Amino acid sequence: MATDGSMSALAATLRAVQLASECDGQLHAVHVATPESYLQVEFAEPSLELLQARPVDGLEAARYLGKRAGVPVHTDELRGPIADAIVEAAGRVGANTIIVGETGTRPFGGAGLGSVAEAVRRRAGHIPVVLVPGHVEEVVPVLAEILNSDPAAVSGAGSVASDIDWTAAVQHSSFKELLATKARFLGPVIAFYLACYLGLTLLAGFAPGFMGRPVLGAVNIGYVLITGVYVMAWVVSLVYVRIANQSFDPKAATAAESITVRPTESATVPATESETRGATQP
């Protein structure tokens, strides 16, 4: 099982521990230390930020979850091209399955064509590869448990603030309101843009006569509609930025403020006179 401590890797760790427990097997967890430039050039990850978001030390998290489930866990720190290193490690230990968390994604689900997970699957040969999608509702409670129970697992990075209850955060009304607000705007806008884009494609293929009608000199309807799609893309972008500044960002700030726990605040509240007097009496 490959891990970098990210959310998708934690989902893969959960699945790997479960499979090892079901078949009374052992888990070999590996972390490949690879420069960011290698990742960008070799795999063209759609979001390097996803790969770099490491709430916990992935190997420590694997040890913790393995111990909790009674699964023997062996860990190894590797270097080199990430997909090759994972596949070579699997062959070296005689693994019968490789488990990797999905990072890059296709627009409608599944592993991205350029993702690390997909690269491992292409190079694994006869070894089956299980790609595990990272579901927030599944990973966040486990992440909170690890952060609270295993201090060693936090030594790798600090991208997750320790003053946030992440289990409660994803269920908080302000966070759900933010997602709902964005969905109400993005859903219709995306549907409208795709309808226009696909409509233009269909017109070009099935109505060439209509598209070829002149509008002004050599400029025909096809040119006008194509230009309109470009203009619409810019307009949608500008509208999104404006709405994000006016609505999404304030709601995001409110959500972040609402889910942040400040235990020190309660300690700064001065005691009343009666409480102070009571505390000094025998």
mmCIF file of N, CA and C in Angstrom, residues 10 32 37 40 43 55 57 63 76 82 114 140 144 154 160 198-199 218 276:
data_model
loop_
_atom_site.group_PDB
_atom_site.id
_atom_site.type_symbol
_atom_site.label_atom_id
_atom_site.label_comp_id
_atom_site.label_asym_id
_atom_site.label_seq_id
_atom_site.Cartn_x
_atom_site.Cartn_y
_atom_site.Cartn_z
ATOM 1 N N LEU A 10 -5.011 8.056 3.076
ATOM 2 C CA LEU A 10 -5.645 7.516 4.287
ATOM 3 C C LEU A 10 -6.816 6.599 3.923
ATOM 4 N N VAL A 32 7.029 7.029 -0.891
ATOM 5 C CA VAL A 32 8.075 7.373 -1.856
ATOM 6 C C VAL A 32 8.338 8.870 -1.784
ATOM 7 N N SER A 37 9.059 18.340 -8.797
ATOM 8 C CA SER A 37 9.233 18.462 -10.243
ATOM 9 C C SER A 37 9.046 17.113 -10.926
ATOM 10 N N GLN A 40 5.336 16.491 -11.219
ATOM 11 C CA GLN A 40 4.676 17.339 -12.200
ATOM 12 C C GLN A 40 4.978 16.878 -13.617
ATOM 13 N N PHE A 43 3.889 12.679 -14.105
ATOM 14 C CA PHE A 43 2.497 12.250 -14.002
ATOM 15 C C PHE A 43 1.492 13.323 -14.388
ATOM 16 N N PRO A 55 -1.953 15.601 6.003
ATOM 17 C CA PRO A 55 -2.363 15.868 7.386
ATOM 18 C C PRO A 55 -1.550 15.081 8.400
ATOM 19 N N ASP A 57 1.660 11.765 9.081
ATOM 20 C CA ASP A 57 2.714 10.918 8.550
ATOM 21 C C ASP A 57 2.053 9.617 8.096
ATOM 22 N N ARG A 63 0.800 2.315 10.695
ATOM 23 C CA ARG A 63 1.132 1.531 11.896
ATOM 24 C C ARG A 63 -0.003 1.599 12.918
ATOM 25 N N ASP A 76 8.266 1.204 4.879
ATOM 26 C CA ASP A 76 9.513 1.438 4.154
ATOM 27 C C ASP A 76 9.463 2.811 3.499
ATOM 28 N N ILE A 82 7.901 7.703 -8.488
ATOM 29 C CA ILE A 82 6.974 7.144 -7.508
ATOM 30 C C ILE A 82 6.312 5.849 -7.975
ATOM 31 N N GLY A 114 -3.555 10.827 -15.885
ATOM 32 C CA GLY A 114 -2.176 11.138 -15.555
ATOM 33 C C GLY A 114 -1.853 10.919 -14.098
ATOM 34 N N VAL A 140 -12.408 11.495 7.317
ATOM 35 C CA VAL A 140 -12.270 12.534 8.336
ATOM 36 C C VAL A 140 -12.386 12.008 9.765
ATOM 37 N N ALA A 144 -9.337 12.330 12.470
ATOM 38 C CA ALA A 144 -9.476 12.944 13.790
ATOM 39 C C ALA A 144 -9.007 11.992 14.885
ATOM 40 N N VAL A 154 1.612 12.914 13.670
ATOM 41 C CA VAL A 154 1.500 14.304 13.261
ATOM 42 C C VAL A 154 2.867 14.894 12.929
ATOM 43 N N VAL A 160 -3.118 20.160 8.657
ATOM 44 C CA VAL A 160 -4.419 20.129 9.322
ATOM 45 C C VAL A 160 -4.264 20.757 10.694
ATOM 46 N N LEU A 198 -21.876 21.981 -26.617
ATOM 47 C CA LEU A 198 -22.289 20.795 -27.373
ATOM 48 C C LEU A 198 -23.258 21.157 -28.488
ATOM 49 N N GLY A 199 -24.101 22.161 -28.240
ATOM 50 C CA GLY A 199 -25.018 22.602 -29.279
ATOM 51 C C GLY A 199 -24.277 23.137 -30.494
ATOM 52 N N ALA A 218 -17.450 37.896 -45.324
ATOM 53 C CA ALA A 218 -17.008 36.498 -45.220
ATOM 54 C C ALA A 218 -17.344 35.876 -43.875
ATOM 55 N N THR A 276 -14.578 33.716 43.231
ATOM 56 C CA THR A 276 -13.247 33.902 43.808
ATOM 57 C C THR A 276 -13.295 33.748 45.324
#
